[in-house]
Tab-separated table of C-alpha atoms in Angstrom:
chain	number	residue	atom	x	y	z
A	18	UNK	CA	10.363	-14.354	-12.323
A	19	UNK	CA	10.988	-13.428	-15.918
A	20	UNK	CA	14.862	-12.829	-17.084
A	21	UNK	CA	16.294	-9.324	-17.280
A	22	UNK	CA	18.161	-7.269	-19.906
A	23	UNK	CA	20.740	-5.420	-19.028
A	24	UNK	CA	19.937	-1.542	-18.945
A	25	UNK	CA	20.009	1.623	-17.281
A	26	UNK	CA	17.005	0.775	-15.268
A	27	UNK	CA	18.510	-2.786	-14.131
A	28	UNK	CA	18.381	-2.000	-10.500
A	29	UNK	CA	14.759	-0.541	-10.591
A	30	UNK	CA	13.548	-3.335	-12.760
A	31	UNK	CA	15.101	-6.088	-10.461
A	32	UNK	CA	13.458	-4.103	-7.423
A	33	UNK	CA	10.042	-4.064	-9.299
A	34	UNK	CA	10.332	-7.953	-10.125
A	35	UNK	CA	11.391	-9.338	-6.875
A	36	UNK	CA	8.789	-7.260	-4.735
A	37	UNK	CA	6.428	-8.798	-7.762
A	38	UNK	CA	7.324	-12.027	-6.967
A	39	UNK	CA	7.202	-11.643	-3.543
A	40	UNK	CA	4.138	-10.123	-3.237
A	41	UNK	CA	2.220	-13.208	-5.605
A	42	UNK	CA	3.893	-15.868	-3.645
A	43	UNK	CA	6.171	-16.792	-6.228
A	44	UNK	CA	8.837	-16.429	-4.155
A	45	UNK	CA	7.258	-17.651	-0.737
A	46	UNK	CA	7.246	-16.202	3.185
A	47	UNK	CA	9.632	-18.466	5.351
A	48	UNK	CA	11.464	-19.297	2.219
A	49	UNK	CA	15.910	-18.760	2.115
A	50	UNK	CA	17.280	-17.826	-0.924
A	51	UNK	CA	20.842	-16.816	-2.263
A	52	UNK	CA	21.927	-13.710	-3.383
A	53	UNK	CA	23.553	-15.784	-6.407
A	54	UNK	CA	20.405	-18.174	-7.134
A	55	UNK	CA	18.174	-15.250	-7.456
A	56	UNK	CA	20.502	-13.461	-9.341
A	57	UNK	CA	20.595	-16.655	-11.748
A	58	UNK	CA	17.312	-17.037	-12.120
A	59	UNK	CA	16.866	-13.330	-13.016
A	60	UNK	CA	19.659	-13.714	-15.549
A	61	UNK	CA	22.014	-10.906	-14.239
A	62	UNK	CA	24.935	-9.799	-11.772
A	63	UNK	CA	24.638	-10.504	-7.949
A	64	UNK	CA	25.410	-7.078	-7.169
A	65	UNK	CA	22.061	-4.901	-8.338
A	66	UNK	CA	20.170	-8.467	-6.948
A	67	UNK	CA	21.777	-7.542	-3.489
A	68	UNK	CA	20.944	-4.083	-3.505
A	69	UNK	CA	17.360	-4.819	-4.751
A	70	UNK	CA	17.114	-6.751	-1.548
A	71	UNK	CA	18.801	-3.703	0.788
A	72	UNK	CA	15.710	-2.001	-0.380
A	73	UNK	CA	13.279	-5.020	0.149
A	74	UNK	CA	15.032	-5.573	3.356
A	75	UNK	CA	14.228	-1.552	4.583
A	76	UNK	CA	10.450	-2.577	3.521
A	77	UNK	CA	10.447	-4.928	5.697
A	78	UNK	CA	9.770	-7.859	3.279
A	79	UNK	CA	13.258	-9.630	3.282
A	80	UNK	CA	15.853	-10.228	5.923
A	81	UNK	CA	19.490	-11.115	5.453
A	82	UNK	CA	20.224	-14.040	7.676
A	83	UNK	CA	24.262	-14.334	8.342
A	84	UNK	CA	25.865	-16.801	6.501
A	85	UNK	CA	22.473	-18.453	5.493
A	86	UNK	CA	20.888	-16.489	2.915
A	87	UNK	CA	17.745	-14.041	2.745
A	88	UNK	CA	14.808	-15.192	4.396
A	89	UNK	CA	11.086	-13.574	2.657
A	90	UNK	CA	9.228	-12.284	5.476
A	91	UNK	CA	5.571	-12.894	6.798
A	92	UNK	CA	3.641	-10.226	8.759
A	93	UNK	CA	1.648	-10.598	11.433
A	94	UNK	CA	-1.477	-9.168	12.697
A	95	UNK	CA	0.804	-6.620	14.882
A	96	UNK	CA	2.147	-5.778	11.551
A	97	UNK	CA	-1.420	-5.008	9.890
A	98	UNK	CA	-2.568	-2.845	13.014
A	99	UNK	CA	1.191	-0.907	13.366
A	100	UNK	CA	0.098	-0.431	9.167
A	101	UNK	CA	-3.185	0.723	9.529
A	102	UNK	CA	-2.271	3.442	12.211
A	103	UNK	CA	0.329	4.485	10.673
A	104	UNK	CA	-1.953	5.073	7.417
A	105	UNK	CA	-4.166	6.839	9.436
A	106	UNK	CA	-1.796	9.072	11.167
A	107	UNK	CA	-0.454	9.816	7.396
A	108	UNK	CA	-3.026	9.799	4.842
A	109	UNK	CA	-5.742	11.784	6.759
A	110	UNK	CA	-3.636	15.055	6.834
A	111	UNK	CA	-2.262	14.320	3.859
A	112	UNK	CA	-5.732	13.890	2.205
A	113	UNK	CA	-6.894	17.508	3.784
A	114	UNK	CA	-3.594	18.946	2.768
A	115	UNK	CA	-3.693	17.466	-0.671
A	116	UNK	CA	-7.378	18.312	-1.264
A	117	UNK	CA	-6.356	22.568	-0.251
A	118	UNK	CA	-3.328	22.395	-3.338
A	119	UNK	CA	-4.815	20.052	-5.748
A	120	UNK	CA	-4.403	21.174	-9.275
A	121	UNK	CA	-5.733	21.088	-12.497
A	122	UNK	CA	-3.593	18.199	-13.417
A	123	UNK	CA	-3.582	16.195	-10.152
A	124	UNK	CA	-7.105	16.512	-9.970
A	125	UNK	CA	-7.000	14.760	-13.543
A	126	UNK	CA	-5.003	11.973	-12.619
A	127	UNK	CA	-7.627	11.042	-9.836
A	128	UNK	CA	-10.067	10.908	-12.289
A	129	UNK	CA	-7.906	9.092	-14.361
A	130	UNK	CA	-6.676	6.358	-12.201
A	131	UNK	CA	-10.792	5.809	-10.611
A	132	UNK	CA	-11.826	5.515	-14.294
A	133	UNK	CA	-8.832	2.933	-14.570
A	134	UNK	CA	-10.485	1.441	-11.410
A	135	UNK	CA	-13.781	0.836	-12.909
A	136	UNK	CA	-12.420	-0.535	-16.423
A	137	UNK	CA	-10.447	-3.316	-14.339
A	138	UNK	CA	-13.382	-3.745	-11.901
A	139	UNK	CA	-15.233	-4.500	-15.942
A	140	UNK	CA	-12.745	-6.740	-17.014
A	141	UNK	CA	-12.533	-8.619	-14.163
A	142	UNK	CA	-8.281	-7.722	-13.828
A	143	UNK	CA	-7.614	-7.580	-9.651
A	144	UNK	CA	-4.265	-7.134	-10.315
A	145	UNK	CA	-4.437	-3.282	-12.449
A	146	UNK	CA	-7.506	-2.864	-10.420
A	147	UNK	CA	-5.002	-2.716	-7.417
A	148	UNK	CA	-2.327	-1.271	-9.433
A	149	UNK	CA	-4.693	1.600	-10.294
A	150	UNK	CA	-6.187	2.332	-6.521
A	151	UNK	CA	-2.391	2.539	-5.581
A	152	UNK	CA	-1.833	5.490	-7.895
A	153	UNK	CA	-4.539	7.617	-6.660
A	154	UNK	CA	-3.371	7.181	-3.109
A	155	UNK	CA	0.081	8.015	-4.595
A	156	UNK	CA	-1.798	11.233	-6.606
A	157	UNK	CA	-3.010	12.092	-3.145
A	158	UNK	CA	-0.209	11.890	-0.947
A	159	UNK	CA	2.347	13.401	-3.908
A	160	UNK	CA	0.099	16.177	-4.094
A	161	UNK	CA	0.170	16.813	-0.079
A	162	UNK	CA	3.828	18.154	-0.905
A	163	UNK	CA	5.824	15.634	1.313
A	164	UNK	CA	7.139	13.187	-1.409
A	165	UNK	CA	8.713	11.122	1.598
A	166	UNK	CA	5.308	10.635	3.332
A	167	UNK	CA	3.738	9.213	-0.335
A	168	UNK	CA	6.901	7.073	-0.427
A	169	UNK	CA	6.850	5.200	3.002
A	170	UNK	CA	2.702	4.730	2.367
A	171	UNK	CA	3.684	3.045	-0.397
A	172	UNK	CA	5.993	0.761	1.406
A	173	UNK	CA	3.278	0.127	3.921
A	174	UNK	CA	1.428	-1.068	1.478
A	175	UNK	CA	3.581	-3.558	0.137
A	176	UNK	CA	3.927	-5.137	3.748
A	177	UNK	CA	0.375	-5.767	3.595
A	178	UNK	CA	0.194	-7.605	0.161
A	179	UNK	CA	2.548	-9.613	1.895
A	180	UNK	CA	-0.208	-11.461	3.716
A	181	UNK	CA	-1.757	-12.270	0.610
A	182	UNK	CA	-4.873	-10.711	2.122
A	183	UNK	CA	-7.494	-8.642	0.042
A	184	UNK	CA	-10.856	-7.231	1.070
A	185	UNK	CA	-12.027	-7.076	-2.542
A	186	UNK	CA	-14.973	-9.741	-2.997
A	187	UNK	CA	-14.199	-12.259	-0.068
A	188	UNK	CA	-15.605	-9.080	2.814
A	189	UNK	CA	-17.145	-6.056	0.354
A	190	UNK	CA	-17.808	-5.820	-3.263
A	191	UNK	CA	-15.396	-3.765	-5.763
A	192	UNK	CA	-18.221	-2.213	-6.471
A	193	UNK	CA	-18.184	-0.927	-2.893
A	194	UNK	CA	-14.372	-0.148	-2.668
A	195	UNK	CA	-14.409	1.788	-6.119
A	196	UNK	CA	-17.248	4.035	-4.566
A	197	UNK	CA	-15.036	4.721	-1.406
A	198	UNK	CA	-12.747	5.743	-3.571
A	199	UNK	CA	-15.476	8.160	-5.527
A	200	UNK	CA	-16.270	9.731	-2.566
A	201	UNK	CA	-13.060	10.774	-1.743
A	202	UNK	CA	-12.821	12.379	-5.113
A	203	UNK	CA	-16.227	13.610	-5.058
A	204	UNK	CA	-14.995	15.935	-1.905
A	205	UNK	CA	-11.981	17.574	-3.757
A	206	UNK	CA	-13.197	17.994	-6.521
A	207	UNK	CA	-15.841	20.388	-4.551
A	208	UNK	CA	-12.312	21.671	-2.333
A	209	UNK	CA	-13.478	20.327	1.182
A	210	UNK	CA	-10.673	19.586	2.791
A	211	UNK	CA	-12.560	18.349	5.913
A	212	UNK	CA	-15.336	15.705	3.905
A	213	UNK	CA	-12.259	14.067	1.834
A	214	UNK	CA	-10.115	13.107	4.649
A	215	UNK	CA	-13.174	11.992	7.038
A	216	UNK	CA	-13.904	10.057	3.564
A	217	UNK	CA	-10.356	8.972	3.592
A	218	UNK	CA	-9.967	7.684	7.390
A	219	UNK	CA	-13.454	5.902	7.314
A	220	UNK	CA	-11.852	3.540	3.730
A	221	UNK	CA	-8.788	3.223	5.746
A	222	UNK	CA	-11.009	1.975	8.909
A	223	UNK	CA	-12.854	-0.116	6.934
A	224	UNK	CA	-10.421	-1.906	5.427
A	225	UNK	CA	-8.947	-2.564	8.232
A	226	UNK	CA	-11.550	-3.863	10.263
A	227	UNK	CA	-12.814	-6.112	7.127
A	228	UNK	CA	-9.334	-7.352	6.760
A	229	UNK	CA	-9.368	-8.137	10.565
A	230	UNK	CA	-12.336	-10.034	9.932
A	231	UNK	CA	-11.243	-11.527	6.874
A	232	UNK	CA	-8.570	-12.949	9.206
A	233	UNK	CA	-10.135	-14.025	11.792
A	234	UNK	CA	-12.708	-16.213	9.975
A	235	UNK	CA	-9.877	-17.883	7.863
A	236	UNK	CA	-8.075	-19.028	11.370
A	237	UNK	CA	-5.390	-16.167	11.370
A	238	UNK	CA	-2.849	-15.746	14.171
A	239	UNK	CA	-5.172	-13.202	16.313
A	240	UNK	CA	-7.457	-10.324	16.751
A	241	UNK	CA	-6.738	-6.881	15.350
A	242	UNK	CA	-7.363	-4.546	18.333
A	243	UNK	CA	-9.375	-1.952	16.591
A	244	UNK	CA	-10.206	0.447	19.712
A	245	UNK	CA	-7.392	2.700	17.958
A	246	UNK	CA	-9.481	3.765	15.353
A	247	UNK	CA	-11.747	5.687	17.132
A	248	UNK	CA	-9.263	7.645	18.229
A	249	UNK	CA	-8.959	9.331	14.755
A	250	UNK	CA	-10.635	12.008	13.863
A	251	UNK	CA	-10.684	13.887	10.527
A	252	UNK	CA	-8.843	17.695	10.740
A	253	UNK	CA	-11.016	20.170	11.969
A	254	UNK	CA	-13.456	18.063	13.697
A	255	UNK	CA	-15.318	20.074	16.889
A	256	UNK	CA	-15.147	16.335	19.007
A	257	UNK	CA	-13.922	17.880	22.405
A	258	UNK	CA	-13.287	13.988	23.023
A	259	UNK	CA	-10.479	13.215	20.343
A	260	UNK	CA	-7.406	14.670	19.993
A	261	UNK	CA	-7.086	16.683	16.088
A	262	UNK	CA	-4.541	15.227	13.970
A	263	UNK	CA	-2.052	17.705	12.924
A	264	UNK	CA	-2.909	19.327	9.098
């Protein structure tokens, strides 16, 4: 973890550089730590370190242990299939929503951040590649109109990363997972509400069952139970079988 200079952002920037570290490994799962050796290492007061880690600790990536320390969490594969429905339950109505009150500018961004994609994906950079497919879920959600919804995705994500686990080149191509990504775009920029979140449930469903996969061939600690995600279908869909998901 790099030192920090005091400033009006010190409490964001400590927040941005522990999750950083957490998320690489730097700091790893399993692992106690003090308030006051983090702090030291960061270069700055315990007091916007400890409330850096209230906020890690509502993520669900740190927990404070009494009189031991904070302990960096691991999930399990309960955690990645609680994620991925909860993604789905979010992100699908959100997508539909977002795609009926897109605007100019949001529209834009999209654009923006899958161009972004595609220069990383060039480059060979996994890290703004990922940096870059988070803002366009963020442009999404934002744009559905319920800022707390685009938050706690967010979160979810981190919880993920967490795991260490990626789909990109170990179970599909970036190729592949920038055109999932196109597609979605593809359908709002055209307005159907209906095509971009069925495009946005079956990425979600595919990453998850390639990162069940992924986990299962590397000797993880079980089977994702993927019979949940057929019970998602995209708003508006005529399936007298499946429930709709609220828009």
């Amino acid at each position: 973890m790099r030192r920090i200079n005091g400033d009006r952002n010190l409490a964001g920037r400590i927040l941005v550089e522990l999750r950083e570290a957490i998320v690489s490994g730097e700091l790893p799962p399993g692992t106690l730590y003090s308030v006051h050796d983090l702090a030291a290492r960061l270069g700055v007061s315990r007091t916007p370190v400890r409330e850096a880690l209230l906020s890690l600790a509502d993520r669900g990536m740190v927990r404070f242990e009494r009189n031991r320390g904070i302990r960096i969490l691991q999930t399990s594969i309960r955690d990645l299939e609680e994620i991925f429905e909860l993604r789905l339950l979010l992100e699908v109505p959100a997508t539909y929503r977002a795609t009926q009150l897109m605007s100019a500018r949001a529209l834009n961004a999209l654009r923006a951040h899958l161009e972004g994609m595609e220069r990383a994906a060039a480059r060979g950079d996994e890290d703004r590649l990922w940096e870059r497919d988070r803002r366009f879920h963020m442009t999404i959600n934002e744009t559905s109109g319920n800022t707390r919804l685009a938050g706690y995705v967010d979160q979810l994500r981190d919880v993920v990363l967490l795991r260490g686990v990626s789909t990109a080149r170990s179970s599909r191509s970036i190729a592949a997972i920038i055109e999932e990504h196109r597609e979605i775009l593809e359908y709002i920029e055209v307005g159907d509400a209906e095509g971009a979140a069925s495009a946005m449930r079956a990425h979600l469903c595919t990453t998850a069952r390639l990162l069940a996969g992924q986990e299962a061939d590397e000797g993880g600690d079980g089977e994702l139970s993927l019979d949940w995600t057929a019970w998602f279908t995209p708003p508006g869909s005529s399936d007298p079988e499946s429930p709709d998901i609220p828009q």
